[in-house]
Amino acid sequence: MIEVRHLTKQYDEHTAVEDLSFVVEDGIIYGFLGPNGAGKTTTMNIMTGYLSPTEGEVRINGFDILEQPEAAKRTIGYLPEVPPVYPDMTVFEYLSFVAELKRVPAAARAPQIEEILGQLSLAEVRDRLIRNLSKGYRQRTGLAQALLGKPETLILDEPTVGLDPKQILEMRELIRSLGGTHTVILSSHILSEVAEVCDRVLILNEGRLAACDTPENLRRKASGLKTVYVTAEGGREQVLRVLRSALSSAPEIEITDENGAEVSARITYPGDLDLRREIGSSLYEAGCPVLELRTEEESLEEIFLMLTDSASARPLKASESDEEEPEAESADSAGQKEEQQ
């Protein structure tokens, strides 16, 4: 479990993260979202011990990242956006080096490296120089170093950036396979990727937490409404009459298309209801066979824009609201600023 409590990070007059609090539960894949400058990378750098906060604390599995850094970092595997690999080493040499840095017992290093090479399909390139690997294999090598030491928590910053479509699908599958045995925090600008891979979503905006929930609950809370599209055989007035009679609770029924004997309608109603059975059965019983029946909810992209647009951003009801930061800086540049303070 990761506990972030009242986290604040300031650079001179600029506040990157402001009074940010959230809890990451064990065995769940979290999507970490926010616009550029929202504070994602700064927050991850603090969580992994690369930066120190101005205020607040981070506890990893009960260990304070500042007061007990070695114990806390032992439970974390971190893959930055740019994998921290050494191009003049082979994959096996690099992983052996990382295993030694992480103090993996000598007798366990080779078996653990072999296991990870197989898990990430790196065995075929184990003896190749990292500089000669494709972007996809370098990303896998970066993920392999994060997995060494068998950490309970993985923090992955844009793990699919720069990959081709096939490599992206493979990386997503790898991340999904890690859920359950690891707690995963995945930062990504690809919202469809987050919706597909993650169990819960954390959205930051201007250094504060705008939302924390499952993708399904975020969609429901975003508008409070659900939309169903139905196409049935029959006349316009007949279909309207049947729907209005059967769905008195629906706030809006609109005919969207007519094509010969086929009529299409859009039905909008409160999101806590499910009227699909009533729609289908009422039309069938009235002699209007249903040709299509589908629901449509707001996409994660629409919810993200609603929460992070500077003109209309607001926390979702019943969500933990907190903070966000500005465009994430590299650990090196941020560390230089800290030294100057």
mmCIF file of C-alpha atoms in Angstrom:
data_model
loop_
_atom_site.group_PDB
_atom_site.id
_atom_site.type_symbol
_atom_site.label_atom_id
_atom_site.label_comp_id
_atom_site.label_asym_id
_atom_site.label_seq_id
_atom_site.Cartn_x
_atom_site.Cartn_y
_atom_site.Cartn_z
ATOM 1 C CA MET A 1 0.000 0.000 0.000
ATOM 2 C CA ILE A 2 1.142 3.540 -0.789
ATOM 3 C CA GLU A 3 -0.076 6.421 1.362
ATOM 4 C CA VAL A 4 0.475 9.976 0.140
ATOM 5 C CA ARG A 5 -0.423 12.528 2.797
ATOM 6 C CA HIS A 6 -0.628 16.296 2.297
ATOM 7 C CA LEU A 7 2.189 16.285 -0.242
ATOM 8 C CA THR A 8 3.446 19.677 -1.419
ATOM 9 C CA LYS A 9 6.378 20.500 -3.684
ATOM 10 C CA GLN A 10 7.431 24.079 -4.380
ATOM 11 C CA TYR A 11 10.133 25.535 -6.637
ATOM 12 C CA ASP A 12 10.690 29.138 -5.517
ATOM 13 C CA GLU A 13 7.337 30.781 -6.257
ATOM 14 C CA HIS A 14 5.983 27.867 -8.251
ATOM 15 C CA THR A 15 3.896 25.153 -6.565
ATOM 16 C CA ALA A 16 4.137 21.900 -8.506
ATOM 17 C CA VAL A 17 2.118 19.740 -6.108
ATOM 18 C CA GLU A 18 -0.204 21.183 -3.495
ATOM 19 C CA ASP A 19 -1.554 19.334 -0.446
ATOM 20 C CA LEU A 20 -1.956 16.069 -2.362
ATOM 21 C CA SER A 21 -3.367 13.021 -0.541
ATOM 22 C CA PHE A 22 -4.408 9.601 -1.836
ATOM 23 C CA VAL A 23 -4.038 5.893 -1.040
ATOM 24 C CA VAL A 24 -2.958 3.190 -3.497
ATOM 25 C CA GLU A 25 -4.281 -0.223 -2.491
ATOM 26 C CA ASP A 26 -2.418 -3.500 -2.901
ATOM 27 C CA GLY A 27 -2.731 -5.639 -6.044
ATOM 28 C CA ILE A 28 -4.497 -2.995 -8.171
ATOM 29 C CA ILE A 29 -3.390 -1.296 -11.407
ATOM 30 C CA TYR A 30 -3.808 2.476 -11.149
ATOM 31 C CA GLY A 31 -3.788 4.861 -14.080
ATOM 32 C CA PHE A 32 -2.049 8.160 -13.210
ATOM 33 C CA LEU A 33 -3.378 10.911 -15.483
ATOM 34 C CA GLY A 34 -3.092 14.642 -15.884
ATOM 35 C CA PRO A 35 -2.255 17.290 -18.474
ATOM 36 C CA ASN A 36 1.328 18.414 -19.002
ATOM 37 C CA GLY A 37 2.421 20.304 -15.900
ATOM 38 C CA ALA A 38 -0.119 18.591 -13.665
ATOM 39 C CA GLY A 39 2.489 17.166 -11.272
ATOM 40 C CA LYS A 40 2.500 13.497 -12.258
ATOM 41 C CA THR A 41 6.236 13.021 -12.687
ATOM 42 C CA THR A 42 7.092 15.208 -9.708
ATOM 43 C CA THR A 43 4.744 13.119 -7.579
ATOM 44 C CA MET A 44 6.242 9.864 -8.867
ATOM 45 C CA ASN A 45 9.779 11.156 -8.271
ATOM 46 C CA ILE A 46 8.851 11.950 -4.669
ATOM 47 C CA MET A 47 7.150 8.582 -4.222
ATOM 48 C CA THR A 48 10.286 6.794 -5.425
ATOM 49 C CA GLY A 49 12.701 8.907 -3.375
ATOM 50 C CA TYR A 50 14.249 10.813 -6.305
ATOM 51 C CA LEU A 51 12.961 14.112 -4.881
ATOM 52 C CA SER A 52 12.130 15.302 -1.391
ATOM 53 C CA PRO A 53 8.824 17.091 -0.780
ATOM 54 C CA THR A 54 8.507 20.592 0.600
ATOM 55 C CA GLU A 55 5.815 19.277 2.944
ATOM 56 C CA GLY A 56 3.934 16.051 3.544
ATOM 57 C CA GLU A 57 4.948 12.399 3.569
ATOM 58 C CA VAL A 58 4.846 9.238 1.485
ATOM 59 C CA ARG A 59 4.691 5.800 3.101
ATOM 60 C CA ILE A 60 5.404 2.686 1.047
ATOM 61 C CA ASN A 61 4.152 -0.480 2.733
ATOM 62 C CA GLY A 62 4.413 1.331 6.048
ATOM 63 C CA PHE A 63 7.926 2.750 5.452
ATOM 64 C CA ASP A 64 8.441 6.512 5.223
ATOM 65 C CA ILE A 65 10.286 7.237 1.961
ATOM 66 C CA LEU A 66 12.383 9.955 3.679
ATOM 67 C CA GLU A 67 12.897 8.481 7.138
ATOM 68 C CA GLN A 68 13.344 4.850 6.007
ATOM 69 C CA PRO A 69 14.487 5.187 2.374
ATOM 70 C CA GLU A 70 16.260 1.839 2.001
ATOM 71 C CA ALA A 71 13.361 -0.184 3.403
ATOM 72 C CA ALA A 72 10.828 1.785 1.333
ATOM 73 C CA LYS A 73 12.799 1.625 -1.935
ATOM 74 C CA ARG A 74 13.304 -2.114 -1.527
ATOM 75 C CA THR A 75 9.563 -2.541 -2.142
ATOM 76 C CA ILE A 76 9.474 -0.327 -5.289
ATOM 77 C CA GLY A 77 10.369 -1.011 -8.907
ATOM 78 C CA TYR A 78 10.574 2.189 -10.984
ATOM 79 C CA LEU A 79 10.612 2.588 -14.765
ATOM 80 C CA PRO A 80 11.135 6.271 -15.708
ATOM 81 C CA GLU A 81 9.954 7.574 -19.076
ATOM 82 C CA VAL A 82 13.557 7.208 -20.332
ATOM 83 C CA PRO A 83 14.730 3.730 -19.252
ATOM 84 C CA PRO A 84 17.879 3.977 -17.082
ATOM 85 C CA VAL A 85 19.919 1.538 -19.172
ATOM 86 C CA TYR A 86 23.635 1.489 -20.051
ATOM 87 C CA PRO A 87 23.942 1.149 -23.847
ATOM 88 C CA ASP A 88 27.452 -0.365 -23.766
ATOM 89 C CA MET A 89 26.335 -3.311 -21.620
ATOM 90 C CA THR A 90 24.580 -6.422 -22.826
ATOM 91 C CA VAL A 91 21.110 -7.073 -21.434
ATOM 92 C CA PHE A 92 22.399 -9.808 -19.127
ATOM 93 C CA GLU A 93 25.353 -7.694 -17.928
ATOM 94 C CA TYR A 94 23.065 -4.775 -17.185
ATOM 95 C CA LEU A 95 20.545 -6.866 -15.255
ATOM 96 C CA SER A 96 23.366 -8.508 -13.289
ATOM 97 C CA PHE A 97 24.673 -5.047 -12.409
ATOM 98 C CA VAL A 98 21.206 -3.869 -11.297
ATOM 99 C CA ALA A 99 20.664 -7.027 -9.254
ATOM 100 C CA GLU A 100 23.899 -6.326 -7.390
ATOM 101 C CA LEU A 101 22.894 -2.688 -6.816
ATOM 102 C CA LYS A 102 19.560 -3.869 -5.409
ATOM 103 C CA ARG A 103 21.410 -6.295 -3.128
ATOM 104 C CA VAL A 104 19.699 -9.351 -4.502
ATOM 105 C CA PRO A 105 21.466 -12.293 -2.794
ATOM 106 C CA ALA A 106 24.269 -13.632 -5.009
ATOM 107 C CA ALA A 107 22.791 -17.127 -5.184
ATOM 108 C CA ALA A 108 19.424 -15.745 -6.293
ATOM 109 C CA ARG A 109 20.635 -13.306 -8.976
ATOM 110 C CA ALA A 110 21.062 -15.637 -11.951
ATOM 111 C CA PRO A 111 17.786 -17.569 -11.358
ATOM 112 C CA GLN A 112 15.867 -14.313 -10.906
ATOM 113 C CA ILE A 113 17.369 -12.769 -14.044
ATOM 114 C CA GLU A 114 16.563 -15.889 -16.063
ATOM 115 C CA GLU A 115 12.975 -15.814 -14.800
ATOM 116 C CA ILE A 116 12.529 -12.176 -15.787
ATOM 117 C CA LEU A 117 14.202 -12.682 -19.184
ATOM 118 C CA GLY A 118 11.638 -15.383 -19.902
ATOM 119 C CA GLN A 119 8.718 -13.387 -18.501
ATOM 120 C CA LEU A 120 9.506 -10.371 -20.713
ATOM 121 C CA SER A 121 10.631 -12.336 -23.798
ATOM 122 C CA LEU A 122 14.169 -10.974 -23.554
ATOM 123 C CA ALA A 123 16.040 -14.289 -23.620
ATOM 124 C CA GLU A 124 16.798 -14.035 -27.341
ATOM 125 C CA VAL A 125 18.580 -10.668 -26.883
ATOM 126 C CA ARG A 126 20.273 -11.376 -23.550
ATOM 127 C CA ASP A 127 23.795 -11.171 -25.052
ATOM 128 C CA ARG A 128 23.191 -8.191 -27.331
ATOM 129 C CA LEU A 129 24.407 -4.682 -26.529
ATOM 130 C CA ILE A 130 21.540 -2.512 -25.334
ATOM 131 C CA ARG A 131 22.497 0.241 -27.806
ATOM 132 C CA ASN A 132 21.703 -2.172 -30.647
ATOM 133 C CA LEU A 133 18.226 -3.024 -29.378
ATOM 134 C CA SER A 134 14.969 -1.662 -30.736
ATOM 135 C CA LYS A 135 12.968 0.814 -28.668
ATOM 136 C CA GLY A 136 10.607 -1.972 -27.627
ATOM 137 C CA TYR A 137 13.385 -4.190 -26.317
ATOM 138 C CA ARG A 138 14.986 -1.266 -24.467
ATOM 139 C CA GLN A 139 11.641 -0.605 -22.775
ATOM 140 C CA ARG A 140 11.401 -4.282 -21.824
ATOM 141 C CA THR A 141 14.930 -4.125 -20.427
ATOM 142 C CA GLY A 142 13.928 -1.081 -18.380
ATOM 143 C CA LEU A 143 10.909 -2.964 -17.072
ATOM 144 C CA ALA A 144 13.131 -5.955 -16.298
ATOM 145 C CA GLN A 145 15.340 -3.835 -14.012
ATOM 146 C CA ALA A 146 12.202 -2.574 -12.247
ATOM 147 C CA LEU A 147 11.123 -6.174 -11.586
ATOM 148 C CA LEU A 148 14.478 -7.252 -10.137
ATOM 149 C CA GLY A 149 14.335 -7.748 -6.386
ATOM 150 C CA LYS A 150 10.678 -8.777 -6.599
ATOM 151 C CA PRO A 151 9.214 -5.419 -5.480
ATOM 152 C CA GLU A 152 5.588 -5.340 -4.381
ATOM 153 C CA THR A 153 4.958 -2.004 -6.141
ATOM 154 C CA LEU A 154 5.786 -0.944 -9.709
ATOM 155 C CA ILE A 155 5.734 2.692 -10.819
ATOM 156 C CA LEU A 156 5.809 3.020 -14.607
ATOM 157 C CA ASP A 157 6.131 6.429 -16.279
ATOM 158 C CA GLU A 158 4.892 6.352 -19.893
ATOM 159 C CA PRO A 159 6.039 2.739 -20.492
ATOM 160 C CA THR A 160 4.648 2.587 -24.043
ATOM 161 C CA VAL A 161 5.934 5.937 -25.339
ATOM 162 C CA GLY A 162 7.702 5.586 -28.696
ATOM 163 C CA LEU A 163 6.636 1.987 -29.270
ATOM 164 C CA ASP A 164 4.994 0.741 -32.459
ATOM 165 C CA PRO A 165 1.405 -0.618 -32.289
ATOM 166 C CA LYS A 166 2.514 -4.237 -31.905
ATOM 167 C CA GLN A 167 4.954 -3.360 -29.137
ATOM 168 C CA ILE A 168 2.294 -1.275 -27.385
ATOM 169 C CA LEU A 169 -0.116 -4.218 -27.319
ATOM 170 C CA GLU A 170 2.621 -6.495 -25.999
ATOM 171 C CA MET A 171 3.585 -4.005 -23.261
ATOM 172 C CA ARG A 172 -0.048 -3.580 -22.219
ATOM 173 C CA GLU A 173 -0.416 -7.338 -21.937
ATOM 174 C CA LEU A 174 2.727 -7.482 -19.805
ATOM 175 C CA ILE A 175 1.389 -4.786 -17.486
ATOM 176 C CA ARG A 176 -1.987 -6.533 -17.180
ATOM 177 C CA SER A 177 -0.190 -9.765 -16.268
ATOM 178 C CA LEU A 178 1.544 -7.959 -13.391
ATOM 179 C CA GLY A 179 -1.732 -6.925 -11.759
ATOM 180 C CA GLY A 180 -2.695 -8.959 -8.722
ATOM 181 C CA THR A 181 0.883 -10.005 -7.935
ATOM 182 C CA HIS A 182 2.033 -6.358 -7.958
ATOM 183 C CA THR A 183 0.548 -2.972 -7.228
ATOM 184 C CA VAL A 184 1.076 -0.920 -10.405
ATOM 185 C CA ILE A 185 0.957 2.838 -10.941
ATOM 186 C CA LEU A 186 0.929 3.586 -14.662
ATOM 187 C CA SER A 187 1.364 7.105 -15.986
ATOM 188 C CA SER A 188 0.207 7.534 -19.575
ATOM 189 C CA HIS A 189 -1.115 10.147 -21.998
ATOM 190 C CA ILE A 190 -2.941 7.417 -23.936
ATOM 191 C CA LEU A 191 -6.321 7.424 -22.209
ATOM 192 C CA SER A 192 -7.656 4.417 -24.109
ATOM 193 C CA GLU A 193 -4.665 2.507 -22.747
ATOM 194 C CA VAL A 194 -5.543 3.472 -19.177
ATOM 195 C CA ALA A 195 -9.198 2.546 -19.674
ATOM 196 C CA GLU A 196 -8.174 -0.856 -21.034
ATOM 197 C CA VAL A 197 -5.420 -1.750 -18.558
ATOM 198 C CA CYS A 198 -6.195 -0.025 -15.258
ATOM 199 C CA ASP A 199 -8.593 -0.921 -12.460
ATOM 200 C CA ARG A 200 -8.700 2.590 -11.017
ATOM 201 C CA VAL A 201 -7.810 6.059 -12.272
ATOM 202 C CA LEU A 202 -6.117 8.960 -10.468
ATOM 203 C CA ILE A 203 -6.493 12.288 -12.286
ATOM 204 C CA LEU A 204 -4.362 15.258 -11.286
ATOM 205 C CA ASN A 205 -5.051 18.852 -12.229
ATOM 206 C CA GLU A 206 -2.962 21.883 -11.264
ATOM 207 C CA GLY A 207 -1.177 19.976 -8.512
ATOM 208 C CA ARG A 208 -4.354 18.617 -6.954
ATOM 209 C CA LEU A 209 -6.304 15.382 -7.142
ATOM 210 C CA ALA A 210 -9.321 15.903 -9.390
ATOM 211 C CA ALA A 211 -10.684 12.337 -9.207
ATOM 212 C CA CYS A 212 -9.893 8.852 -7.957
ATOM 213 C CA ASP A 213 -12.238 6.028 -8.965
ATOM 214 C CA THR A 214 -12.855 3.194 -11.387
ATOM 215 C CA PRO A 215 -13.292 4.187 -15.059
ATOM 216 C CA GLU A 216 -16.923 2.998 -14.884
ATOM 217 C CA ASN A 217 -17.745 5.117 -11.834
ATOM 218 C CA LEU A 218 -16.025 8.151 -13.334
ATOM 219 C CA ARG A 219 -18.236 7.871 -16.402
ATOM 220 C CA ARG A 220 -21.349 7.559 -14.247
ATOM 221 C CA LYS A 221 -20.444 10.482 -12.004
ATOM 222 C CA ALA A 222 -19.407 12.684 -14.917
ATOM 223 C CA SER A 223 -22.912 13.220 -16.264
ATOM 224 C CA GLY A 224 -25.256 11.139 -14.140
ATOM 225 C CA LEU A 225 -26.962 10.072 -17.359
ATOM 226 C CA LYS A 226 -26.849 7.034 -19.628
ATOM 227 C CA THR A 227 -27.711 6.984 -23.332
ATOM 228 C CA VAL A 228 -29.206 4.046 -25.239
ATOM 229 C CA TYR A 229 -29.534 3.896 -29.025
ATOM 230 C CA VAL A 230 -32.189 1.585 -30.439
ATOM 231 C CA THR A 231 -33.229 0.729 -34.009
ATOM 232 C CA ALA A 232 -36.496 -1.128 -34.557
ATOM 233 C CA GLU A 233 -38.922 -1.960 -37.359
ATOM 234 C CA GLY A 234 -42.090 0.105 -37.392
ATOM 235 C CA GLY A 235 -43.406 3.582 -37.995
ATOM 236 C CA ARG A 236 -42.095 6.710 -36.311
ATOM 237 C CA GLU A 237 -45.234 7.390 -34.281
ATOM 238 C CA GLN A 238 -45.627 3.742 -33.298
ATOM 239 C CA VAL A 239 -42.067 3.455 -31.972
ATOM 240 C CA LEU A 240 -42.348 6.769 -30.105
ATOM 241 C CA ARG A 241 -45.688 5.766 -28.557
ATOM 242 C CA VAL A 242 -44.320 2.400 -27.381
ATOM 243 C CA LEU A 243 -41.200 3.920 -25.863
ATOM 244 C CA ARG A 244 -43.039 6.753 -24.106
ATOM 245 C CA SER A 245 -45.548 4.330 -22.671
ATOM 246 C CA ALA A 246 -42.951 1.871 -21.411
ATOM 247 C CA LEU A 247 -40.336 4.381 -20.252
ATOM 248 C CA SER A 248 -42.094 7.036 -18.257
ATOM 249 C CA SER A 249 -38.896 7.564 -16.225
ATOM 250 C CA ALA A 250 -36.792 8.438 -19.287
ATOM 251 C CA PRO A 251 -36.170 12.211 -19.415
ATOM 252 C CA GLU A 252 -35.586 12.277 -23.178
ATOM 253 C CA ILE A 253 -36.622 10.164 -26.179
ATOM 254 C CA GLU A 254 -35.577 11.433 -29.612
ATOM 255 C CA ILE A 255 -35.953 9.936 -33.076
ATOM 256 C CA THR A 256 -32.545 10.182 -34.721
ATOM 257 C CA ASP A 257 -33.099 8.459 -38.078
ATOM 258 C CA GLU A 258 -35.755 6.917 -40.332
ATOM 259 C CA ASN A 259 -34.864 4.520 -43.124
ATOM 260 C CA GLY A 260 -37.915 2.958 -44.739
ATOM 261 C CA ALA A 261 -39.508 0.718 -42.116
ATOM 262 C CA GLU A 262 -36.600 1.158 -39.705
ATOM 263 C CA VAL A 263 -36.655 3.824 -36.996
ATOM 264 C CA SER A 264 -33.741 4.780 -34.743
ATOM 265 C CA ALA A 265 -34.108 6.569 -31.413
ATOM 266 C CA ARG A 266 -31.858 7.953 -28.690
ATOM 267 C CA ILE A 267 -33.059 7.470 -25.108
ATOM 268 C CA THR A 268 -31.416 9.308 -22.207
ATOM 269 C CA TYR A 269 -32.121 8.452 -18.570
ATOM 270 C CA PRO A 270 -30.485 8.517 -15.105
ATOM 271 C CA GLY A 271 -27.233 6.545 -15.000
ATOM 272 C CA ASP A 272 -28.260 4.421 -12.017
ATOM 273 C CA LEU A 273 -31.014 2.783 -14.100
ATOM 274 C CA ASP A 274 -30.774 0.074 -16.750
ATOM 275 C CA LEU A 275 -33.791 0.199 -19.061
ATOM 276 C CA ARG A 276 -32.506 -2.001 -21.885
ATOM 277 C CA ARG A 277 -34.735 -4.927 -20.967
ATOM 278 C CA GLU A 278 -37.834 -2.702 -20.876
ATOM 279 C CA ILE A 279 -36.896 -1.116 -24.219
ATOM 280 C CA GLY A 280 -36.348 -4.441 -25.963
ATOM 281 C CA SER A 281 -39.373 -6.288 -24.548
ATOM 282 C CA SER A 282 -41.837 -3.405 -25.026
ATOM 283 C CA LEU A 283 -40.888 -2.951 -28.693
ATOM 284 C CA TYR A 284 -41.020 -6.713 -29.361
ATOM 285 C CA GLU A 285 -44.443 -7.078 -27.740
ATOM 286 C CA ALA A 286 -45.732 -4.151 -29.818
ATOM 287 C CA GLY A 287 -44.650 -5.864 -33.042
ATOM 288 C CA CYS A 288 -41.547 -3.719 -33.550
ATOM 289 C CA PRO A 289 -38.590 -6.146 -33.736
ATOM 290 C CA VAL A 290 -35.366 -4.650 -32.361
ATOM 291 C CA LEU A 291 -32.543 -4.557 -34.917
ATOM 292 C CA GLU A 292 -29.967 -2.811 -32.723
ATOM 293 C CA LEU A 293 -29.723 -1.888 -29.057
ATOM 294 C CA ARG A 294 -26.565 -0.316 -27.615
ATOM 295 C CA THR A 295 -25.514 1.918 -24.753
ATOM 296 C CA GLU A 296 -23.139 4.851 -24.958
ATOM 297 C CA GLU A 297 -21.320 6.479 -22.063
ATOM 298 C CA GLU A 298 -18.917 9.372 -21.892
ATOM 299 C CA SER A 299 -15.404 8.334 -22.857
ATOM 300 C CA LEU A 300 -12.483 8.655 -20.478
ATOM 301 C CA GLU A 301 -11.134 11.342 -22.820
ATOM 302 C CA GLU A 302 -14.282 13.433 -22.320
ATOM 303 C CA ILE A 303 -14.134 12.989 -18.549
ATOM 304 C CA PHE A 304 -10.437 13.904 -18.522
ATOM 305 C CA LEU A 305 -11.096 17.105 -20.466
ATOM 306 C CA MET A 306 -14.011 18.006 -18.212
ATOM 307 C CA LEU A 307 -11.872 17.599 -15.084
ATOM 308 C CA THR A 308 -8.727 19.297 -16.358
ATOM 309 C CA ASP A 309 -10.062 22.134 -18.521
ATOM 310 C CA SER A 310 -9.010 25.311 -16.748
ATOM 311 C CA ALA A 311 -12.346 26.986 -17.412
ATOM 312 C CA SER A 312 -14.583 24.228 -16.100
ATOM 313 C CA ALA A 313 -12.457 21.874 -14.016
ATOM 314 C CA ARG A 314 -14.187 20.579 -10.910
ATOM 315 C CA PRO A 315 -13.774 17.508 -8.712
ATOM 316 C CA LEU A 316 -16.292 14.739 -9.288
ATOM 317 C CA LYS A 317 -18.837 14.124 -6.591
ATOM 318 C CA ALA A 318 -17.879 11.367 -4.168
ATOM 319 C CA SER A 319 -14.303 11.354 -5.443
ATOM 320 C CA GLU A 320 -11.243 12.120 -3.367
ATOM 321 C CA SER A 321 -10.183 15.584 -4.409
ATOM 322 C CA ASP A 322 -6.669 16.786 -3.947
ATOM 323 C CA GLU A 323 -3.926 18.010 -6.072
ATOM 324 C CA GLU A 324 -1.797 18.244 -9.179
ATOM 325 C CA GLU A 325 1.394 19.726 -10.417
ATOM 326 C CA PRO A 326 3.057 21.501 -13.293
ATOM 327 C CA GLU A 327 4.852 19.877 -16.135
ATOM 328 C CA ALA A 328 6.968 17.173 -14.629
ATOM 329 C CA GLU A 329 10.621 17.905 -14.701
ATOM 330 C CA SER A 330 13.422 15.445 -14.964
ATOM 331 C CA ALA A 331 14.884 14.166 -11.701
ATOM 332 C CA ASP A 332 18.211 15.816 -12.572
ATOM 333 C CA SER A 333 16.835 19.292 -13.244
ATOM 334 C CA ALA A 334 14.524 19.114 -10.242
ATOM 335 C CA GLY A 335 17.418 18.019 -8.048
ATOM 336 C CA GLN A 336 19.463 20.987 -9.242
ATOM 337 C CA LYS A 337 16.672 23.350 -8.256
ATOM 338 C CA GLU A 338 16.505 21.792 -4.804
ATOM 339 C CA GLU A 339 20.248 22.295 -4.318
ATOM 340 C CA GLN A 340 19.850 25.961 -5.149
ATOM 341 C CA GLN A 341 17.131 26.473 -2.546
#
